PDB file of C-alpha atoms in Angstrom:
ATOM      1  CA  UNK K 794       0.000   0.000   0.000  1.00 35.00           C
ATOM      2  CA  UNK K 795       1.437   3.353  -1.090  1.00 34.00           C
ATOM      3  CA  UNK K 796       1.924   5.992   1.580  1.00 35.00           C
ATOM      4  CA  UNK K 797      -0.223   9.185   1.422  1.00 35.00           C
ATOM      5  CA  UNK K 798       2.404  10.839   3.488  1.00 37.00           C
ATOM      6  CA  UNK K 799       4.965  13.709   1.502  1.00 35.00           C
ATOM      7  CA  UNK K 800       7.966  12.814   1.325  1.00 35.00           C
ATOM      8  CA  UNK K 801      10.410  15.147   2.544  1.00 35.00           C
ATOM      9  CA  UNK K 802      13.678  16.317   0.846  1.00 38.00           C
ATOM     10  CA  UNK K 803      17.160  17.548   2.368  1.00 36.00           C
ATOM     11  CA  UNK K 804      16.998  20.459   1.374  1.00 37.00           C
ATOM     12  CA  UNK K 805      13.576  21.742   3.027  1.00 41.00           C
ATOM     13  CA  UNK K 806      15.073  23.247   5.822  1.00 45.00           C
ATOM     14  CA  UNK K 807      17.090  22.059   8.797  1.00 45.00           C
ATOM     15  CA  UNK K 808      13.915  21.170  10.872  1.00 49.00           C
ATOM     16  CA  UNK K 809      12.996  19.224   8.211  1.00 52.00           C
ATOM     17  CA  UNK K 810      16.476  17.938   7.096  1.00 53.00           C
ATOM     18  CA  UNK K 811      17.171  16.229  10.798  1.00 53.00           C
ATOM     19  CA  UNK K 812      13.744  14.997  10.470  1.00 93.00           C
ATOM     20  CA  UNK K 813      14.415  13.040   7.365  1.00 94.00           C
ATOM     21  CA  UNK K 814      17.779  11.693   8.697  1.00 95.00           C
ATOM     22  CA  UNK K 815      16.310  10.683  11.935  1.00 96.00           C
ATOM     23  CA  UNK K 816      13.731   8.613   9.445  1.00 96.00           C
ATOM     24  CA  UNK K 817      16.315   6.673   7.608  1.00 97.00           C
ATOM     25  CA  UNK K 818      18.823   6.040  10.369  1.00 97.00           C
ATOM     26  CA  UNK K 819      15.595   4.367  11.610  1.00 96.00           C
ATOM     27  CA  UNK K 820      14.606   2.283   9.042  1.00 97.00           C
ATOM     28  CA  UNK K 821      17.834   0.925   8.000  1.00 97.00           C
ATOM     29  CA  UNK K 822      18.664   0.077  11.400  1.00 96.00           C
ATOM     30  CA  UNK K 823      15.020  -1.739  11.841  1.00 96.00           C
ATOM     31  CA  UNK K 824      15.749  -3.837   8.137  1.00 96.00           C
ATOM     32  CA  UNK K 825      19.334  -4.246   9.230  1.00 96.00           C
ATOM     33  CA  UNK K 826      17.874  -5.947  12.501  1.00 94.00           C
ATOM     34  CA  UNK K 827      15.496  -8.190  10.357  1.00 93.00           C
ATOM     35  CA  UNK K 828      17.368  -8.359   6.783  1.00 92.00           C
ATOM     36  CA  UNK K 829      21.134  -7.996   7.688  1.00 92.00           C
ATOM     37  CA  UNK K 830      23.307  -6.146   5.864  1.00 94.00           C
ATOM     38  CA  UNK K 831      23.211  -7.785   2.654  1.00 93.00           C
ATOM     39  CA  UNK K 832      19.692  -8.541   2.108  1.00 94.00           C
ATOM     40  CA  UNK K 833      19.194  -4.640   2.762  1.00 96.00           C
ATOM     41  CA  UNK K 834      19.361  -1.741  -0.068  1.00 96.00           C
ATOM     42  CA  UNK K 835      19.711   1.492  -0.113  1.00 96.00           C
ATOM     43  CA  UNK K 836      16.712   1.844  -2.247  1.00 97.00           C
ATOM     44  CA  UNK K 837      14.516  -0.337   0.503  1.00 97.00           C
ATOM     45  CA  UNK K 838      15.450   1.846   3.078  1.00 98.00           C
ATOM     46  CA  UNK K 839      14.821   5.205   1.320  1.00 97.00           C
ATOM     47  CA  UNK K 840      11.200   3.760   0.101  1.00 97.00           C
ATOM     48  CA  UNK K 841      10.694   2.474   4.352  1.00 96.00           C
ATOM     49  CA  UNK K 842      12.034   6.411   5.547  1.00 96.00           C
ATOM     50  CA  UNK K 843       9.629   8.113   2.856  1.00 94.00           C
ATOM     51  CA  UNK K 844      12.805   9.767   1.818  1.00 96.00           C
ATOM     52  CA  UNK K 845      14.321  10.190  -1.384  1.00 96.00           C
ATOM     53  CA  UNK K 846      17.581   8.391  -2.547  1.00 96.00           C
ATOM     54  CA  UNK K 847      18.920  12.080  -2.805  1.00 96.00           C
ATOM     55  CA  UNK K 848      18.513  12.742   0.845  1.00 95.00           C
ATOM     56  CA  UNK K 849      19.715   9.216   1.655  1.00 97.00           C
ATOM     57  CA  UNK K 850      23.473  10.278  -0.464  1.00 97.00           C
ATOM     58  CA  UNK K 851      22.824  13.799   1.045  1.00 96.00           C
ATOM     59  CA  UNK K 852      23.146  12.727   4.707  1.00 97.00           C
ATOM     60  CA  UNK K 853      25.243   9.939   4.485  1.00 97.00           C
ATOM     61  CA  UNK K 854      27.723  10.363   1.153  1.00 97.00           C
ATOM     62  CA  UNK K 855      29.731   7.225   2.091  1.00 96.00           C
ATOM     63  CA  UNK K 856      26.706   5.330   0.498  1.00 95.00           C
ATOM     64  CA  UNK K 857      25.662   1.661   2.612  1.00 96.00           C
ATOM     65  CA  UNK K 858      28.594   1.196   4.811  1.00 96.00           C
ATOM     66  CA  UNK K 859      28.361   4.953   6.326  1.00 97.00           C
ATOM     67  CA  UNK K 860      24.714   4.523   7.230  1.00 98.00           C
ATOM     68  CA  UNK K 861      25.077   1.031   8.445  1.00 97.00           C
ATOM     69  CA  UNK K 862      27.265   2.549  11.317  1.00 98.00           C
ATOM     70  CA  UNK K 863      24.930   4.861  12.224  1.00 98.00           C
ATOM     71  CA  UNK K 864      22.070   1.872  12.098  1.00 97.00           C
ATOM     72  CA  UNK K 865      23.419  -0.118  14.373  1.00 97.00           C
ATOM     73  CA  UNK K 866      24.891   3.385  17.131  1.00 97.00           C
ATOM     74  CA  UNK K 867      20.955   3.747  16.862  1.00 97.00           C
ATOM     75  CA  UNK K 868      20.266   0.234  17.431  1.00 96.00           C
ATOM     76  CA  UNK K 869      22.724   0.261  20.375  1.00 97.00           C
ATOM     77  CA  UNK K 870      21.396   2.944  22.088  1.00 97.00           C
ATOM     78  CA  UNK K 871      17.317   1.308  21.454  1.00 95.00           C
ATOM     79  CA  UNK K 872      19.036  -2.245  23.237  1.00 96.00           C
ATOM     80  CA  UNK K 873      20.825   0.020  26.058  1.00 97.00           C
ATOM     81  CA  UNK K 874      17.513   1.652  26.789  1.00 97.00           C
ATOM     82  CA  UNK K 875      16.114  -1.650  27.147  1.00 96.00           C
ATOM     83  CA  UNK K 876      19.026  -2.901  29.680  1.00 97.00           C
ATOM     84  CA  UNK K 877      19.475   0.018  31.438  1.00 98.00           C
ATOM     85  CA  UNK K 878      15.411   0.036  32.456  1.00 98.00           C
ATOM     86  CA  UNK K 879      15.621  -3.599  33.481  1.00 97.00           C
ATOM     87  CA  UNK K 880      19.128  -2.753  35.624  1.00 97.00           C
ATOM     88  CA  UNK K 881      17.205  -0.053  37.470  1.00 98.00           C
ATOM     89  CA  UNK K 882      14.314  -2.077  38.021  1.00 97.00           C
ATOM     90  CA  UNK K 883      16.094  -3.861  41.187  1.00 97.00           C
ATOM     91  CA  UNK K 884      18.939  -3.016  43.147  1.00 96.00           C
ATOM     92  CA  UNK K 885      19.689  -6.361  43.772  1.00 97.00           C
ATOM     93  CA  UNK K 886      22.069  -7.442  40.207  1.00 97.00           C
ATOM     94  CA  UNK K 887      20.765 -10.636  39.948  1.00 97.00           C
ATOM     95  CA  UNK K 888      17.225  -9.952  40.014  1.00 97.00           C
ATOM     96  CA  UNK K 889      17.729  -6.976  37.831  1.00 97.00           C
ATOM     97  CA  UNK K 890      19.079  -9.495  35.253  1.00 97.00           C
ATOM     98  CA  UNK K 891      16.398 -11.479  35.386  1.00 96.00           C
ATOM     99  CA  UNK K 892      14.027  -7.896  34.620  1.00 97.00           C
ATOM    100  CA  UNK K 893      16.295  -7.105  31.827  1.00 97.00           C
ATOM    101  CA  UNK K 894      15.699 -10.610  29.760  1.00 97.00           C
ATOM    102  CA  UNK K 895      11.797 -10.294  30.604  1.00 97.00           C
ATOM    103  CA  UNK K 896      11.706  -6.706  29.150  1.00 97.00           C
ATOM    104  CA  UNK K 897      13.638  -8.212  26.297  1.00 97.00           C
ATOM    105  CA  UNK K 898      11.504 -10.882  25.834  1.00 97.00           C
ATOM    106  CA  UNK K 899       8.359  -8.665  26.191  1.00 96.00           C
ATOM    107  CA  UNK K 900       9.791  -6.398  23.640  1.00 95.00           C
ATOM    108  CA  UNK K 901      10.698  -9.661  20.865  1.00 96.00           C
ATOM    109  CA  UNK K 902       7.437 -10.847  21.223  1.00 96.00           C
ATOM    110  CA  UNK K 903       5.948  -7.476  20.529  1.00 96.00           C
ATOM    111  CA  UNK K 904       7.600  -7.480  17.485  1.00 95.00           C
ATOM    112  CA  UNK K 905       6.008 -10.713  16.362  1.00 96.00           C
ATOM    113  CA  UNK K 906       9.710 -12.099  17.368  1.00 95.00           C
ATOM    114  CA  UNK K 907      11.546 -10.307  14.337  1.00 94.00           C
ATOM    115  CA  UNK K 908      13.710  -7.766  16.342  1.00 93.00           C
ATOM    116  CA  UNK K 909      16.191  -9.291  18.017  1.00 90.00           C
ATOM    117  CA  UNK K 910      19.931  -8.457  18.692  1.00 92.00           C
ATOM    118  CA  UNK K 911      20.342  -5.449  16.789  1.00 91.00           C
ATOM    119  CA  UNK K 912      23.964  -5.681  15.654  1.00 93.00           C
ATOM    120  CA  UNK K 913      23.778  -9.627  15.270  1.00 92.00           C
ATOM    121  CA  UNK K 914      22.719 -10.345  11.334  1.00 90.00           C
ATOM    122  CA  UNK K 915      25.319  -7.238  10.155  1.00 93.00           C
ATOM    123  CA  UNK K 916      28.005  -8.307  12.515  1.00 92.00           C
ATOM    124  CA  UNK K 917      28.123 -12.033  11.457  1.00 91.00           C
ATOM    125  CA  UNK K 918      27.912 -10.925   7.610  1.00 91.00           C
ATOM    126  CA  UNK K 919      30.379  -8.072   7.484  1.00 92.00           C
ATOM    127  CA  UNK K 920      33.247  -9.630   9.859  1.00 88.00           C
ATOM    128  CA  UNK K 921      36.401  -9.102   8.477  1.00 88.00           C
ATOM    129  CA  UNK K 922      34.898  -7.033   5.564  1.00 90.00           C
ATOM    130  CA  UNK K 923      33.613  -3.811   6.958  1.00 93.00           C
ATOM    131  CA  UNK K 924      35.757  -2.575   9.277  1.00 95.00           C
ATOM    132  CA  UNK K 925      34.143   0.441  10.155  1.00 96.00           C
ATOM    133  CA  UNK K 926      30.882  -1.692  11.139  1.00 96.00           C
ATOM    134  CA  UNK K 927      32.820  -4.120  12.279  1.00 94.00           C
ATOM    135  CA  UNK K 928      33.727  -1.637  14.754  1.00 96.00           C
ATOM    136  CA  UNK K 929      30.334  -0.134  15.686  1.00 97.00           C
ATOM    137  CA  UNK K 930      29.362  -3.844  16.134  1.00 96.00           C
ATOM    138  CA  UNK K 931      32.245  -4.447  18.742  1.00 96.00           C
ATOM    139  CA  UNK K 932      31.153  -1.024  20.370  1.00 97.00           C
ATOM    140  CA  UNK K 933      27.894  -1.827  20.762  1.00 97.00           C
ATOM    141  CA  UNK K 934      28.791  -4.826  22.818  1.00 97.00           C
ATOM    142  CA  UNK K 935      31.007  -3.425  25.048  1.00 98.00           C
ATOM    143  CA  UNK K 936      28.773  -0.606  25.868  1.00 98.00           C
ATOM    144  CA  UNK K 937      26.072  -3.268  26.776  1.00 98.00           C
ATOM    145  CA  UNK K 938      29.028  -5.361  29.160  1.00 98.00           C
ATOM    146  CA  UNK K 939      29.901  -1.914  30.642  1.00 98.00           C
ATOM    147  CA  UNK K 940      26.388  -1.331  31.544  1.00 98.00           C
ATOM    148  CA  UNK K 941      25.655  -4.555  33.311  1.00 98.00           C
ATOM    149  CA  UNK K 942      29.316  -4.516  35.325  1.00 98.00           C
ATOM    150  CA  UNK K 943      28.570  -1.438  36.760  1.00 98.00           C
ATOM    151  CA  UNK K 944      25.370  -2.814  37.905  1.00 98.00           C
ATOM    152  CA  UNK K 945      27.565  -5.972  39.390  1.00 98.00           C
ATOM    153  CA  UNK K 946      30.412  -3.654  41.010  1.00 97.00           C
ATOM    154  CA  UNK K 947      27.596  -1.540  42.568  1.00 96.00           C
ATOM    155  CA  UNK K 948      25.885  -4.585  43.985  1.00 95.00           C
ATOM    156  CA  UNK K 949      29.374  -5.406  45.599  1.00 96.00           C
ATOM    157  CA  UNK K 950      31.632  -7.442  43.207  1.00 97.00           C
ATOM    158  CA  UNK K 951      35.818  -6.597  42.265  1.00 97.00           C
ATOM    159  CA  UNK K 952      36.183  -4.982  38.683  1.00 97.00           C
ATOM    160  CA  UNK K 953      37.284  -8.256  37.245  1.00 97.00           C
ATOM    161  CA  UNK K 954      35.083 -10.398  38.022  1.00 97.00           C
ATOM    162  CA  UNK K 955      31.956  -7.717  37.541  1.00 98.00           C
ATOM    163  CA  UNK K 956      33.734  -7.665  33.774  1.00 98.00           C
ATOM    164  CA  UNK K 957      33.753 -11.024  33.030  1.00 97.00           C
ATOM    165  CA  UNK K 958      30.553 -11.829  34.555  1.00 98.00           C
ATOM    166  CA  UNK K 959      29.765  -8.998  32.506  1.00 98.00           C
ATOM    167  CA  UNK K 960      30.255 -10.497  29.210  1.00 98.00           C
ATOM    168  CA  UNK K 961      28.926 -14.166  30.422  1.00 97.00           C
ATOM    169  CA  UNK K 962      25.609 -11.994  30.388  1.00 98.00           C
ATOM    170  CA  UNK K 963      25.613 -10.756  27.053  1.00 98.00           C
ATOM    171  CA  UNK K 964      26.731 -13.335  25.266  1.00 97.00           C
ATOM    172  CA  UNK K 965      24.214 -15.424  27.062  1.00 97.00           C
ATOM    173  CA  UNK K 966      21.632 -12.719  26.117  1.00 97.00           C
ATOM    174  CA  UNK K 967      22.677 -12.755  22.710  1.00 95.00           C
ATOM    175  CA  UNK K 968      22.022 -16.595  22.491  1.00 96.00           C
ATOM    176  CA  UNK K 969      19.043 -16.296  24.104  1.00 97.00           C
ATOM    177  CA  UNK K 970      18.011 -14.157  22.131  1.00 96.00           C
ATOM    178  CA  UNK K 971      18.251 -15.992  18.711  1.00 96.00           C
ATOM    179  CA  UNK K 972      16.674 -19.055  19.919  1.00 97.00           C
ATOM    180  CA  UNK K 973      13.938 -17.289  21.210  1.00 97.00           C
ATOM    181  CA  UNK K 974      13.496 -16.055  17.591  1.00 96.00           C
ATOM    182  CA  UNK K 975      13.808 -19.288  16.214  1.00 96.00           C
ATOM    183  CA  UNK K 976      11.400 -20.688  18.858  1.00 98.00           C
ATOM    184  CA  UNK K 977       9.179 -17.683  18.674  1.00 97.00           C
ATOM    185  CA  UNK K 978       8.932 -18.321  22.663  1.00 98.00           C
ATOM    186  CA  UNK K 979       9.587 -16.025  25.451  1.00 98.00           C
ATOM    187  CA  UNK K 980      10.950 -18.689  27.527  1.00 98.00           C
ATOM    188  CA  UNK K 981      14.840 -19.279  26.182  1.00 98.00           C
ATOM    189  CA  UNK K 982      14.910 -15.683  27.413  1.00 98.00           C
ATOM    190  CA  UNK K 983      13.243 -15.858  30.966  1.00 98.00           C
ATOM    191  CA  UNK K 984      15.182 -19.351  31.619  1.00 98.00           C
ATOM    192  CA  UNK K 985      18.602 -17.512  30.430  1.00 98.00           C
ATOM    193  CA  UNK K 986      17.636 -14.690  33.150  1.00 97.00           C
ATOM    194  CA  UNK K 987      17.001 -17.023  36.082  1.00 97.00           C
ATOM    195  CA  UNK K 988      20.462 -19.105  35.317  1.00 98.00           C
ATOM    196  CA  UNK K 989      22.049 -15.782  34.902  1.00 98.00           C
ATOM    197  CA  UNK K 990      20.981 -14.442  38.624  1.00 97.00           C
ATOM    198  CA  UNK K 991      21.718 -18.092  40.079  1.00 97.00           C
ATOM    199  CA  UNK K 992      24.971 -17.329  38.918  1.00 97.00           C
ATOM    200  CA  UNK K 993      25.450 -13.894  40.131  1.00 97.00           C
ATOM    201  CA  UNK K 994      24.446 -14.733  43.633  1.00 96.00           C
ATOM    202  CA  UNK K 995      26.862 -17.141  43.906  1.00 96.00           C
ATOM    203  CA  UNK K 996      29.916 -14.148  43.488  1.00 93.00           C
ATOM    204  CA  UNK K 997      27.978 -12.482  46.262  1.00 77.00           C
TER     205      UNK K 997
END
């Protein structure tokens, strides 16, 4: 179905300008989440923003790679949003955890289970091609790890072994994530969150 909405052109104004990037950092980092990098065009995501492929070039002149990047700081930040609500949600870490993989499974099963990890698909298909989102990728995670170890060192663990606990989380999240996805089930995610606070309390 065609969109009765104008479509909105770079040069407009700068109200209007930000508007329209906002739009297509948007909806290439939702068809990046779903498509990956590959099965994504420029073309797709101009026609999702209601943008023209003018405005695309305008704002990002490095073409795919250049607005991939900012895709997936976007996605970041939508994922850390997600963690950081479900951190605050208990000051005890381990039953924060477990909030923070039942907001993410309440979130994937809103989306009729298509929005998972946001970084995963364009990570495992640009490795080692696309350095530059290669990089945002690798960002994204550690941003995510720093998050949940300062949750850990404020409930009371040492640096190291809030960091590596750290990462045991979000790679188990990521995991958990998938086969949720695959399962279209909230439970890979809620059973990851209850091991995940068994383990905490036993550093405490």
């Amino acid at each position: 179905m065609q969109t009765t909405k104008p479509r909105h052109d770079a040069t407009e104004g700068t109200d209007a300008a930000v508007g329209t990037r906002d739009r297509i950092v948007r909806a290439a980092a939702r068809l990046l989440q779903r498509q990956g990098y590959e099965g994504t065009g420029i073309k797709q995501i101009a026609r999702d923003a209601e943008a023209t492929l003018g405005s695309v070039y305008h704002f990002f002149p490095g073409g795919k790679q250049e607005l991939a990047v900012a895709a997936i700081q976007h996605g970041e930040q939508e994922f850390a949003d997600i963690l950081r609500a479900g951190l605050a949600a208990d000051d005890d870490p381990a039953e924060a955890m477990s909030s923070c993989t039942r907001l993410l499974a309440g979130s994937l099963r809103e989306s009729d289970w298509m929005d998972g990890c946001p970084v995963a698909a364009t990570a495992l298909e640009t490795v080692g091609r696309a350095p530059a989102i290669q990089q945002a990728c690798a960002e994204a995670i550690g941003h995510w790890t720093d998050l949940v170890a300062e949750k850990l060192r404020g409930g009371g663990l040492d640096e190291d072994t809030a960091r590596d606990l750290a990462c045991a989380a979000i790679s188990t999240l990521e995991g958990a994530e998938l086969t949720a996805q695959v399962l279209r089930s909230e439970e890979p995610l809620l059973t990851a969150g209850r091991h995940l606070a068994r383990l905490i309390r036993t550093y405490r």
